[in-house]
mmCIF file with all atom_site columns, C-alpha atoms in Angstrom:
data_model
loop_
_atom_site.group_PDB
_atom_site.id
_atom_site.type_symbol
_atom_site.label_atom_id
_atom_site.label_alt_id
_atom_site.label_comp_id
_atom_site.label_asym_id
_atom_site.label_entity_id
_atom_site.label_seq_id
_atom_site.pdbx_PDB_ins_code
_atom_site.Cartn_x
_atom_site.Cartn_y
_atom_site.Cartn_z
_atom_site.occupancy
_atom_site.B_iso_or_equiv
_atom_site.pdbx_formal_charge
_atom_site.auth_seq_id
_atom_site.auth_comp_id
_atom_site.auth_asym_id
_atom_site.auth_atom_id
_atom_site.pdbx_PDB_model_num
ATOM 1   C CA . ASP A 1 1   ? 7.741  7.084   4.494  1.00 0.00 ? 1   ASP A CA 1
ATOM 2   C CA . VAL A 1 2   ? 10.209 4.410   5.580  1.00 0.00 ? 2   VAL A CA 1
ATOM 3   C CA . LYS A 1 3   ? 8.634  1.137   6.217  1.00 0.00 ? 3   LYS A CA 1
ATOM 4   C CA . VAL A 1 4   ? 10.059 -1.675  8.267  1.00 0.00 ? 4   VAL A CA 1
ATOM 5   C CA . THR A 1 5   ? 7.941  -4.811  8.141  1.00 0.00 ? 5   THR A CA 1
ATOM 6   C CA . GLN A 1 6   ? 8.235  -7.834  10.314 1.00 0.00 ? 6   GLN A CA 1
ATOM 7   C CA . SER A 1 7   ? 6.645  -10.927 9.006  1.00 0.00 ? 7   SER A CA 1
ATOM 8   C CA . SER A 1 8   ? 4.583  -11.859 12.105 1.00 0.00 ? 8   SER A CA 1
ATOM 9   C CA . ARG A 1 9   ? 3.201  -9.941  15.075 1.00 0.00 ? 9   ARG A CA 1
ATOM 10  C CA . TYR A 1 10  ? 2.611  -13.081 17.157 1.00 0.00 ? 10  TYR A CA 1
ATOM 11  C CA . LEU A 1 11  ? 4.346  -16.432 16.954 1.00 0.00 ? 11  LEU A CA 1
ATOM 12  C CA . VAL A 1 12  ? 4.096  -19.569 19.057 1.00 0.00 ? 12  VAL A CA 1
ATOM 13  C CA . LYS A 1 13  ? 6.793  -22.221 18.638 1.00 0.00 ? 13  LYS A CA 1
ATOM 14  C CA . ARG A 1 14  ? 7.720  -25.385 20.333 1.00 0.00 ? 14  ARG A CA 1
ATOM 15  C CA . THR A 1 15  ? 11.149 -26.018 22.184 1.00 0.00 ? 15  THR A CA 1
ATOM 16  C CA . GLY A 1 16  ? 13.738 -27.241 19.754 1.00 0.00 ? 16  GLY A CA 1
ATOM 17  C CA . GLU A 1 17  ? 12.109 -25.832 16.681 1.00 0.00 ? 17  GLU A CA 1
ATOM 18  C CA . LYS A 1 18  ? 14.087 -23.760 14.194 1.00 0.00 ? 18  LYS A CA 1
ATOM 19  C CA . VAL A 1 19  ? 12.502 -20.309 14.022 1.00 0.00 ? 19  VAL A CA 1
ATOM 20  C CA . PHE A 1 20  ? 12.893 -17.625 11.342 1.00 0.00 ? 20  PHE A CA 1
ATOM 21  C CA . LEU A 1 21  ? 12.045 -14.126 12.019 1.00 0.00 ? 21  LEU A CA 1
ATOM 22  C CA . GLU A 1 22  ? 11.910 -11.903 8.816  1.00 0.00 ? 22  GLU A CA 1
ATOM 23  C CA . CYS A 1 23  ? 12.448 -8.215  8.544  1.00 0.00 ? 23  CYS A CA 1
ATOM 24  C CA . VAL A 1 24  ? 12.166 -6.136  5.299  1.00 0.00 ? 24  VAL A CA 1
ATOM 25  C CA . GLN A 1 25  ? 12.827 -2.421  4.824  1.00 0.00 ? 25  GLN A CA 1
ATOM 26  C CA . ASP A 1 26  ? 11.928 -0.464  1.658  1.00 0.00 ? 26  ASP A CA 1
ATOM 27  C CA . MET A 1 27  ? 14.352 2.544   1.829  1.00 0.00 ? 27  MET A CA 1
ATOM 28  C CA . ASP A 1 28  ? 17.677 1.003   0.725  1.00 0.00 ? 28  ASP A CA 1
ATOM 29  C CA . HIS A 1 29  ? 19.173 1.355   4.297  1.00 0.00 ? 29  HIS A CA 1
ATOM 30  C CA . GLU A 1 30  ? 22.613 0.108   4.872  1.00 0.00 ? 30  GLU A CA 1
ATOM 31  C CA . ASN A 1 31  ? 22.249 -0.735  8.509  1.00 0.00 ? 31  ASN A CA 1
ATOM 32  C CA . MET A 1 32  ? 19.837 -3.165  10.098 1.00 0.00 ? 32  MET A CA 1
ATOM 33  C CA . PHE A 1 33  ? 19.467 -4.500  13.577 1.00 0.00 ? 33  PHE A CA 1
ATOM 34  C CA . TRP A 1 34  ? 17.747 -7.137  15.682 1.00 0.00 ? 34  TRP A CA 1
ATOM 35  C CA . TYR A 1 35  ? 16.828 -6.475  19.250 1.00 0.00 ? 35  TYR A CA 1
ATOM 36  C CA . ARG A 1 36  ? 14.917 -8.398  21.972 1.00 0.00 ? 36  ARG A CA 1
ATOM 37  C CA . GLN A 1 37  ? 12.878 -6.428  24.388 1.00 0.00 ? 37  GLN A CA 1
ATOM 38  C CA . ASP A 1 38  ? 12.234 -7.777  27.963 1.00 0.00 ? 38  ASP A CA 1
ATOM 39  C CA . PRO A 1 39  ? 10.645 -5.937  30.870 1.00 0.00 ? 39  PRO A CA 1
ATOM 40  C CA . GLY A 1 40  ? 13.276 -4.336  32.982 1.00 0.00 ? 40  GLY A CA 1
ATOM 41  C CA . LEU A 1 41  ? 16.093 -4.941  30.514 1.00 0.00 ? 41  LEU A CA 1
ATOM 42  C CA . GLY A 1 42  ? 15.113 -2.682  27.712 1.00 0.00 ? 42  GLY A CA 1
ATOM 43  C CA . LEU A 1 43  ? 16.358 -3.325  24.228 1.00 0.00 ? 43  LEU A CA 1
ATOM 44  C CA . ARG A 1 44  ? 19.279 -5.596  23.907 1.00 0.00 ? 44  ARG A CA 1
ATOM 45  C CA . LEU A 1 45  ? 21.160 -5.883  20.664 1.00 0.00 ? 45  LEU A CA 1
ATOM 46  C CA . ILE A 1 46  ? 21.381 -9.435  19.218 1.00 0.00 ? 46  ILE A CA 1
ATOM 47  C CA . TYR A 1 47  ? 23.022 -8.808  15.844 1.00 0.00 ? 47  TYR A CA 1
ATOM 48  C CA . PHE A 1 48  ? 23.480 -5.965  13.357 1.00 0.00 ? 48  PHE A CA 1
ATOM 49  C CA . SER A 1 49  ? 24.397 -5.698  9.764  1.00 0.00 ? 49  SER A CA 1
ATOM 50  C CA . TYR A 1 50  ? 26.047 -2.796  7.819  1.00 0.00 ? 50  TYR A CA 1
ATOM 51  C CA . ASP A 1 51  ? 25.866 -4.376  4.335  1.00 0.00 ? 51  ASP A CA 1
ATOM 52  C CA . VAL A 1 52  ? 24.798 -7.296  2.350  1.00 0.00 ? 52  VAL A CA 1
ATOM 53  C CA . LYS A 1 53  ? 26.373 -10.490 3.817  1.00 0.00 ? 53  LYS A CA 1
ATOM 54  C CA . MET A 1 54  ? 28.000 -8.427  6.528  1.00 0.00 ? 54  MET A CA 1
ATOM 55  C CA . LYS A 1 55  ? 27.035 -9.111  10.161 1.00 0.00 ? 55  LYS A CA 1
ATOM 56  C CA . GLU A 1 56  ? 28.306 -8.260  13.582 1.00 0.00 ? 56  GLU A CA 1
ATOM 57  C CA . LYS A 1 57  ? 27.428 -9.738  16.934 1.00 0.00 ? 57  LYS A CA 1
ATOM 58  C CA . GLY A 1 58  ? 25.621 -7.527  19.336 1.00 0.00 ? 58  GLY A CA 1
ATOM 59  C CA . ASP A 1 59  ? 25.582 -7.929  23.110 1.00 0.00 ? 59  ASP A CA 1
ATOM 60  C CA . ILE A 1 60  ? 23.558 -11.135 23.330 1.00 0.00 ? 60  ILE A CA 1
ATOM 61  C CA . PRO A 1 61  ? 24.169 -13.290 20.217 1.00 0.00 ? 61  PRO A CA 1
ATOM 62  C CA . GLU A 1 62  ? 24.177 -16.616 21.869 1.00 0.00 ? 62  GLU A CA 1
ATOM 63  C CA . GLY A 1 63  ? 21.483 -18.931 20.520 1.00 0.00 ? 63  GLY A CA 1
ATOM 64  C CA . TYR A 1 64  ? 20.870 -16.725 17.491 1.00 0.00 ? 64  TYR A CA 1
ATOM 65  C CA . SER A 1 65  ? 22.160 -16.322 13.964 1.00 0.00 ? 65  SER A CA 1
ATOM 66  C CA . VAL A 1 66  ? 21.279 -13.943 11.189 1.00 0.00 ? 66  VAL A CA 1
ATOM 67  C CA . SER A 1 67  ? 21.266 -13.805 7.427  1.00 0.00 ? 67  SER A CA 1
ATOM 68  C CA . ARG A 1 68  ? 21.402 -10.853 5.127  1.00 0.00 ? 68  ARG A CA 1
ATOM 69  C CA . GLU A 1 69  ? 21.460 -12.118 1.486  1.00 0.00 ? 69  GLU A CA 1
ATOM 70  C CA . LYS A 1 70  ? 19.749 -9.038  0.169  1.00 0.00 ? 70  LYS A CA 1
ATOM 71  C CA . LYS A 1 71  ? 20.027 -5.384  1.278  1.00 0.00 ? 71  LYS A CA 1
ATOM 72  C CA . GLU A 1 72  ? 16.347 -4.957  2.125  1.00 0.00 ? 72  GLU A CA 1
ATOM 73  C CA . ARG A 1 73  ? 15.923 -8.242  4.155  1.00 0.00 ? 73  ARG A CA 1
ATOM 74  C CA . PHE A 1 74  ? 17.538 -9.260  7.514  1.00 0.00 ? 74  PHE A CA 1
ATOM 75  C CA . SER A 1 75  ? 16.536 -12.504 9.059  1.00 0.00 ? 75  SER A CA 1
ATOM 76  C CA . LEU A 1 76  ? 16.988 -13.734 12.712 1.00 0.00 ? 76  LEU A CA 1
ATOM 77  C CA . ILE A 1 77  ? 17.299 -17.333 13.157 1.00 0.00 ? 77  ILE A CA 1
ATOM 78  C CA . LEU A 1 78  ? 16.818 -19.329 16.333 1.00 0.00 ? 78  LEU A CA 1
ATOM 79  C CA . GLU A 1 79  ? 18.488 -22.604 15.592 1.00 0.00 ? 79  GLU A CA 1
ATOM 80  C CA . SER A 1 80  ? 16.887 -24.483 18.377 1.00 0.00 ? 80  SER A CA 1
ATOM 81  C CA . ALA A 1 81  ? 14.320 -22.465 20.238 1.00 0.00 ? 81  ALA A CA 1
ATOM 82  C CA . SER A 1 82  ? 14.216 -22.514 24.007 1.00 0.00 ? 82  SER A CA 1
ATOM 83  C CA . THR A 1 83  ? 11.806 -21.178 26.543 1.00 0.00 ? 83  THR A CA 1
ATOM 84  C CA . ASN A 1 84  ? 14.274 -18.457 27.669 1.00 0.00 ? 84  ASN A CA 1
ATOM 85  C CA . GLN A 1 85  ? 14.001 -17.024 24.058 1.00 0.00 ? 85  GLN A CA 1
ATOM 86  C CA . THR A 1 86  ? 10.308 -16.115 24.723 1.00 0.00 ? 86  THR A CA 1
ATOM 87  C CA . SER A 1 87  ? 10.437 -12.358 24.114 1.00 0.00 ? 87  SER A CA 1
ATOM 88  C CA . MET A 1 88  ? 9.455  -9.395  21.996 1.00 0.00 ? 88  MET A CA 1
ATOM 89  C CA . TYR A 1 89  ? 11.751 -9.080  18.879 1.00 0.00 ? 89  TYR A CA 1
ATOM 90  C CA . LEU A 1 90  ? 12.268 -5.852  17.201 1.00 0.00 ? 90  LEU A CA 1
ATOM 91  C CA . CYS A 1 91  ? 13.888 -5.164  13.868 1.00 0.00 ? 91  CYS A CA 1
ATOM 92  C CA . ALA A 1 92  ? 15.193 -1.662  12.876 1.00 0.00 ? 92  ALA A CA 1
ATOM 93  C CA . SER A 1 93  ? 17.025 -0.111  10.040 1.00 0.00 ? 93  SER A CA 1
ATOM 94  C CA . SER A 1 94  ? 18.976 3.129   9.453  1.00 0.00 ? 94  SER A CA 1
ATOM 95  C CA . LEU A 1 95  ? 20.431 4.790   6.485  1.00 0.00 ? 95  LEU A CA 1
ATOM 96  C CA . ASP A 1 96  ? 24.033 4.742   7.636  1.00 0.00 ? 96  ASP A CA 1
ATOM 97  C CA . ARG A 1 97  ? 26.269 5.022   10.784 1.00 0.00 ? 97  ARG A CA 1
ATOM 98  C CA . GLY A 1 98  ? 25.728 8.745   11.410 1.00 0.00 ? 98  GLY A CA 1
ATOM 99  C CA . PRO A 1 99  ? 23.084 10.588  13.350 1.00 0.00 ? 99  PRO A CA 1
ATOM 100 C CA . THR A 1 100 ? 20.393 9.084   11.170 1.00 0.00 ? 100 THR A CA 1
ATOM 101 C CA . GLU A 1 101 ? 17.199 7.920   12.673 1.00 0.00 ? 101 GLU A CA 1
ATOM 102 C CA . ALA A 1 102 ? 16.514 4.293   13.182 1.00 0.00 ? 102 ALA A CA 1
ATOM 103 C CA . PHE A 1 103 ? 13.134 3.070   11.981 1.00 0.00 ? 103 PHE A CA 1
ATOM 104 C CA . PHE A 1 104 ? 11.541 0.126   13.733 1.00 0.00 ? 104 PHE A CA 1
ATOM 105 C CA . GLY A 1 105 ? 9.230  -2.605  12.822 1.00 0.00 ? 105 GLY A CA 1
ATOM 106 C CA . GLN A 1 106 ? 6.105  -3.325  14.919 1.00 0.00 ? 106 GLN A CA 1
ATOM 107 C CA . GLY A 1 107 ? 7.807  -6.214  16.692 1.00 0.00 ? 107 GLY A CA 1
ATOM 108 C CA . THR A 1 108 ? 7.123  -9.912  16.893 1.00 0.00 ? 108 THR A CA 1
ATOM 109 C CA . ARG A 1 109 ? 5.913  -11.376 20.174 1.00 0.00 ? 109 ARG A CA 1
ATOM 110 C CA . LEU A 1 110 ? 7.494  -14.864 20.248 1.00 0.00 ? 110 LEU A CA 1
ATOM 111 C CA . THR A 1 111 ? 6.407  -17.455 22.647 1.00 0.00 ? 111 THR A CA 1
ATOM 112 C CA . VAL A 1 112 ? 8.305  -20.667 22.947 1.00 0.00 ? 112 VAL A CA 1
ATOM 113 C CA . VAL A 1 113 ? 6.463  -23.470 24.742 1.00 0.00 ? 113 VAL A CA 1
ATOM 114 C CA . ALA B 2 1   ? 32.263 -1.749  24.571 1.00 0.00 ? 1   ALA B CA 1
ATOM 115 C CA . GLN B 2 2   ? 29.494 0.651   24.952 1.00 0.00 ? 2   GLN B CA 1
ATOM 116 C CA . THR B 2 3   ? 26.721 0.882   27.722 1.00 0.00 ? 3   THR B CA 1
ATOM 117 C CA . VAL B 2 4   ? 23.741 2.926   28.227 1.00 0.00 ? 4   VAL B CA 1
ATOM 118 C CA . THR B 2 5   ? 22.080 3.251   31.793 1.00 0.00 ? 5   THR B CA 1
ATOM 119 C CA . GLN B 2 6   ? 18.697 4.562   32.739 1.00 0.00 ? 6   GLN B CA 1
ATOM 120 C CA . SER B 2 7   ? 18.286 4.437   36.450 1.00 0.00 ? 7   SER B CA 1
ATOM 121 C CA . GLN B 2 8   ? 14.659 5.505   36.680 1.00 0.00 ? 8   GLN B CA 1
ATOM 122 C CA . PRO B 2 9   ? 12.319 2.614   35.841 1.00 0.00 ? 9   PRO B CA 1
ATOM 123 C CA . GLU B 2 10  ? 9.061  4.675   36.255 1.00 0.00 ? 10  GLU B CA 1
ATOM 124 C CA . MET B 2 11  ? 8.183  8.301   36.541 1.00 0.00 ? 11  MET B CA 1
ATOM 125 C CA . SER B 2 12  ? 4.882  10.063  37.019 1.00 0.00 ? 12  SER B CA 1
ATOM 126 C CA . VAL B 2 13  ? 4.028  13.657  36.172 1.00 0.00 ? 13  VAL B CA 1
ATOM 127 C CA . GLN B 2 14  ? 1.028  15.848  36.275 1.00 0.00 ? 14  GLN B CA 1
ATOM 128 C CA . GLU B 2 15  ? -0.280 17.195  32.964 1.00 0.00 ? 15  GLU B CA 1
ATOM 129 C CA . ALA B 2 16  ? 1.344  20.472  32.082 1.00 0.00 ? 16  ALA B CA 1
ATOM 130 C CA . GLU B 2 17  ? 4.258  19.969  34.337 1.00 0.00 ? 17  GLU B CA 1
ATOM 131 C CA . THR B 2 18  ? 7.917  19.142  33.606 1.00 0.00 ? 18  THR B CA 1
ATOM 132 C CA . VAL B 2 19  ? 9.709  15.807  33.968 1.00 0.00 ? 19  VAL B CA 1
ATOM 133 C CA . THR B 2 20  ? 13.398 15.040  33.560 1.00 0.00 ? 20  THR B CA 1
ATOM 134 C CA . LEU B 2 21  ? 14.637 11.543  32.566 1.00 0.00 ? 21  LEU B CA 1
ATOM 135 C CA . SER B 2 22  ? 18.273 10.603  33.266 1.00 0.00 ? 22  SER B CA 1
ATOM 136 C CA . CYS B 2 23  ? 20.570 8.661   31.164 1.00 0.00 ? 23  CYS B CA 1
ATOM 137 C CA . THR B 2 24  ? 24.304 7.930   31.492 1.00 0.00 ? 24  THR B CA 1
ATOM 138 C CA . TYR B 2 25  ? 26.453 6.118   29.031 1.00 0.00 ? 25  TYR B CA 1
ATOM 139 C CA . ASP B 2 26  ? 30.016 4.763   28.539 1.00 0.00 ? 26  ASP B CA 1
ATOM 140 C CA . THR B 2 27  ? 32.017 4.647   25.402 1.00 0.00 ? 27  THR B CA 1
ATOM 141 C CA . SER B 2 28  ? 35.661 4.870   24.551 1.00 0.00 ? 28  SER B CA 1
ATOM 142 C CA . GLU B 2 29  ? 34.847 6.693   21.392 1.00 0.00 ? 29  GLU B CA 1
ATOM 143 C CA . ASN B 2 30  ? 35.055 10.444  20.825 1.00 0.00 ? 30  ASN B CA 1
ATOM 144 C CA . ASN B 2 31  ? 32.697 10.599  17.959 1.00 0.00 ? 31  ASN B CA 1
ATOM 145 C CA . TYR B 2 32  ? 29.228 9.229   18.747 1.00 0.00 ? 32  TYR B CA 1
ATOM 146 C CA . TYR B 2 33  ? 25.574 10.099  18.638 1.00 0.00 ? 33  TYR B CA 1
ATOM 147 C CA . LEU B 2 34  ? 22.865 10.064  21.328 1.00 0.00 ? 34  LEU B CA 1
ATOM 148 C CA . PHE B 2 35  ? 19.127 9.645   20.885 1.00 0.00 ? 35  PHE B CA 1
ATOM 149 C CA . TRP B 2 36  ? 15.871 9.482   22.831 1.00 0.00 ? 36  TRP B CA 1
ATOM 150 C CA . TYR B 2 37  ? 13.142 7.253   21.474 1.00 0.00 ? 37  TYR B CA 1
ATOM 151 C CA . LYS B 2 38  ? 9.581  6.899   22.676 1.00 0.00 ? 38  LYS B CA 1
ATOM 152 C CA . GLN B 2 39  ? 7.598  3.685   22.676 1.00 0.00 ? 39  GLN B CA 1
ATOM 153 C CA . PRO B 2 40  ? 3.902  4.386   23.322 1.00 0.00 ? 40  PRO B CA 1
ATOM 154 C CA . PRO B 2 41  ? 1.432  1.555   24.138 1.00 0.00 ? 41  PRO B CA 1
ATOM 155 C CA . SER B 2 42  ? 1.074  0.834   20.390 1.00 0.00 ? 42  SER B CA 1
ATOM 156 C CA . ARG B 2 43  ? 4.749  -0.367  20.480 1.00 0.00 ? 43  ARG B CA 1
ATOM 157 C CA . GLN B 2 44  ? 5.886  1.697   17.559 1.00 0.00 ? 44  GLN B CA 1
ATOM 158 C CA . MET B 2 45  ? 9.249  3.250   18.345 1.00 0.00 ? 45  MET B CA 1
ATOM 159 C CA . ILE B 2 46  ? 9.497  6.944   17.465 1.00 0.00 ? 46  ILE B CA 1
ATOM 160 C CA . LEU B 2 47  ? 12.572 9.166   17.550 1.00 0.00 ? 47  LEU B CA 1
ATOM 161 C CA . VAL B 2 48  ? 12.117 12.147  20.005 1.00 0.00 ? 48  VAL B CA 1
ATOM 162 C CA . ILE B 2 49  ? 15.433 13.919  19.736 1.00 0.00 ? 49  ILE B CA 1
ATOM 163 C CA . ARG B 2 50  ? 19.091 13.388  18.750 1.00 0.00 ? 50  ARG B CA 1
ATOM 164 C CA . GLN B 2 51  ? 22.454 14.938  19.735 1.00 0.00 ? 51  GLN B CA 1
ATOM 165 C CA . GLU B 2 52  ? 25.859 14.730  18.096 1.00 0.00 ? 52  GLU B CA 1
ATOM 166 C CA . ALA B 2 53  ? 28.661 14.410  20.597 1.00 0.00 ? 53  ALA B CA 1
ATOM 167 C CA . TYR B 2 54  ? 30.804 16.983  18.830 1.00 0.00 ? 54  TYR B CA 1
ATOM 168 C CA . LYS B 2 55  ? 28.131 19.567  19.301 1.00 0.00 ? 55  LYS B CA 1
ATOM 169 C CA . GLN B 2 56  ? 28.173 21.538  22.552 1.00 0.00 ? 56  GLN B CA 1
ATOM 170 C CA . GLN B 2 57  ? 24.786 23.036  22.064 1.00 0.00 ? 57  GLN B CA 1
ATOM 171 C CA . ASN B 2 58  ? 21.914 21.053  23.580 1.00 0.00 ? 58  ASN B CA 1
ATOM 172 C CA . ALA B 2 59  ? 19.428 19.817  21.138 1.00 0.00 ? 59  ALA B CA 1
ATOM 173 C CA . THR B 2 60  ? 15.699 20.914  21.445 1.00 0.00 ? 60  THR B CA 1
ATOM 174 C CA . GLU B 2 61  ? 12.559 19.766  19.677 1.00 0.00 ? 61  GLU B CA 1
ATOM 175 C CA . ASN B 2 62  ? 9.507  21.718  20.692 1.00 0.00 ? 62  ASN B CA 1
ATOM 176 C CA . ARG B 2 63  ? 8.600  20.615  24.183 1.00 0.00 ? 63  ARG B CA 1
ATOM 177 C CA . PHE B 2 64  ? 11.605 18.161  24.349 1.00 0.00 ? 64  PHE B CA 1
ATOM 178 C CA . SER B 2 65  ? 15.163 19.263  25.267 1.00 0.00 ? 65  SER B CA 1
ATOM 179 C CA . VAL B 2 66  ? 18.294 17.512  26.452 1.00 0.00 ? 66  VAL B CA 1
ATOM 180 C CA . ASN B 2 67  ? 21.070 18.387  28.789 1.00 0.00 ? 67  ASN B CA 1
ATOM 181 C CA . PHE B 2 68  ? 24.149 16.843  27.246 1.00 0.00 ? 68  PHE B CA 1
ATOM 182 C CA . GLN B 2 69  ? 27.272 16.744  29.614 1.00 0.00 ? 69  GLN B CA 1
ATOM 183 C CA . LYS B 2 70  ? 29.941 15.106  27.646 1.00 0.00 ? 70  LYS B CA 1
ATOM 184 C CA . ALA B 2 71  ? 32.554 14.982  30.393 1.00 0.00 ? 71  ALA B CA 1
ATOM 185 C CA . ALA B 2 72  ? 30.186 13.350  32.802 1.00 0.00 ? 72  ALA B CA 1
ATOM 186 C CA . LYS B 2 73  ? 28.736 11.116  30.033 1.00 0.00 ? 73  LYS B CA 1
ATOM 187 C CA . SER B 2 74  ? 25.261 12.139  30.882 1.00 0.00 ? 74  SER B CA 1
ATOM 188 C CA . PHE B 2 75  ? 22.364 12.833  28.493 1.00 0.00 ? 75  PHE B CA 1
ATOM 189 C CA . SER B 2 76  ? 18.983 13.685  30.221 1.00 0.00 ? 76  SER B CA 1
ATOM 190 C CA . LEU B 2 77  ? 15.701 14.452  28.521 1.00 0.00 ? 77  LEU B CA 1
ATOM 191 C CA . LYS B 2 78  ? 13.318 17.156  29.720 1.00 0.00 ? 78  LYS B CA 1
ATOM 192 C CA . ILE B 2 79  ? 9.729  17.045  28.722 1.00 0.00 ? 79  ILE B CA 1
ATOM 193 C CA . SER B 2 80  ? 8.047  20.443  29.327 1.00 0.00 ? 80  SER B CA 1
ATOM 194 C CA . ASP B 2 81  ? 4.280  21.146  29.523 1.00 0.00 ? 81  ASP B CA 1
ATOM 195 C CA . SER B 2 82  ? 3.649  17.290  29.603 1.00 0.00 ? 82  SER B CA 1
ATOM 196 C CA . GLN B 2 83  ? 0.626  15.981  27.790 1.00 0.00 ? 83  GLN B CA 1
ATOM 197 C CA . LEU B 2 84  ? -1.366 12.918  28.105 1.00 0.00 ? 84  LEU B CA 1
ATOM 198 C CA . GLY B 2 85  ? -0.009 11.693  24.730 1.00 0.00 ? 85  GLY B CA 1
ATOM 199 C CA . ASP B 2 86  ? 3.556  11.711  26.205 1.00 0.00 ? 86  ASP B CA 1
ATOM 200 C CA . THR B 2 87  ? 2.673  8.658   28.329 1.00 0.00 ? 87  THR B CA 1
ATOM 201 C CA . ALA B 2 88  ? 5.071  6.030   26.926 1.00 0.00 ? 88  ALA B CA 1
ATOM 202 C CA . MET B 2 89  ? 8.324  4.245   27.620 1.00 0.00 ? 89  MET B CA 1
ATOM 203 C CA . TYR B 2 90  ? 11.364 6.311   26.833 1.00 0.00 ? 90  TYR B CA 1
ATOM 204 C CA . PHE B 2 91  ? 14.624 4.786   25.777 1.00 0.00 ? 91  PHE B CA 1
ATOM 205 C CA . CYS B 2 92  ? 18.084 6.532   25.632 1.00 0.00 ? 92  CYS B CA 1
ATOM 206 C CA . ALA B 2 93  ? 20.386 5.244   22.888 1.00 0.00 ? 93  ALA B CA 1
ATOM 207 C CA . LEU B 2 94  ? 24.001 5.515   21.818 1.00 0.00 ? 94  LEU B CA 1
ATOM 208 C CA . ARG B 2 95  ? 25.416 5.072   18.419 1.00 0.00 ? 95  ARG B CA 1
ATOM 209 C CA . ASN B 2 96  ? 29.124 4.230   17.755 1.00 0.00 ? 96  ASN B CA 1
ATOM 210 C CA . ASP B 2 97  ? 29.949 3.582   14.105 1.00 0.00 ? 97  ASP B CA 1
ATOM 211 C CA . TYR B 2 98  ? 27.287 1.068   13.059 1.00 0.00 ? 98  TYR B CA 1
ATOM 212 C CA . LYS B 2 99  ? 26.256 -0.225  16.511 1.00 0.00 ? 99  LYS B CA 1
ATOM 213 C CA . LEU B 2 100 ? 23.248 1.257   18.187 1.00 0.00 ? 100 LEU B CA 1
ATOM 214 C CA . SER B 2 101 ? 22.656 0.329   21.869 1.00 0.00 ? 101 SER B CA 1
ATOM 215 C CA . PHE B 2 102 ? 19.758 1.209   24.093 1.00 0.00 ? 102 PHE B CA 1
ATOM 216 C CA . GLY B 2 103 ? 19.087 1.478   27.777 1.00 0.00 ? 103 GLY B CA 1
ATOM 217 C CA . ALA B 2 104 ? 16.488 -0.311  29.951 1.00 0.00 ? 104 ALA B CA 1
ATOM 218 C CA . GLY B 2 105 ? 13.912 2.431   29.458 1.00 0.00 ? 105 GLY B CA 1
ATOM 219 C CA . THR B 2 106 ? 11.891 4.689   31.674 1.00 0.00 ? 106 THR B CA 1
ATOM 220 C CA . THR B 2 107 ? 8.035  4.396   31.815 1.00 0.00 ? 107 THR B CA 1
ATOM 221 C CA . VAL B 2 108 ? 6.496  7.837   31.955 1.00 0.00 ? 108 VAL B CA 1
ATOM 222 C CA . THR B 2 109 ? 2.854  8.234   33.009 1.00 0.00 ? 109 THR B CA 1
ATOM 223 C CA . VAL B 2 110 ? 1.166  11.645  32.633 1.00 0.00 ? 110 VAL B CA 1
ATOM 224 C CA . ARG B 2 111 ? -1.697 12.096  35.010 1.00 0.00 ? 111 ARG B CA 1
ATOM 225 C CA . ALA B 2 112 ? -4.760 14.221  34.036 1.00 0.00 ? 112 ALA B CA 1
#
């Protein structure tokens, strides 16, 4: 079974802190994604990556950056956390760009105080 | 640009009955893929069904089926013989190339 693991299920950070959310997949998938999930807004794409060191902005990249130094790991970085970044963050991976299924992590509930 | 719109925030259905969730999308691409995902209270996202845009035949997976209308850019999900375990949030998703976008979701509650 494919496993996508996010480093934390719950995280509380202070405003202005630099925050790292880590995601690791174990199936050699090309494609990885970061979303944030907010009530009424669904899943909004922050960044995605289709290969090591390759990244593309999603629909809401402002205030975020990403890093993919190894194929299995995709990190989301909040350079200076703000209260409006309080949200559920979901990582996903898929084999390639075809009709293949995306597998999701359990999510990280981030609260910025 | 690509967008996915789900206009029904919540739906309720009696056990054993049928419910249909709507989804419309917009893309300038001709080759793309559509999906429905389920997110139960456990939060774990699960693929329900997928459809390749070049296939005219509607996909089915057991009690789940879609009505894919390419010209109208519509992709609805029908859940037949609803079960209590179907209670979840359902997301419609569109993949173009490497980008995978989701809609706002529809919360489905199955009543006993």
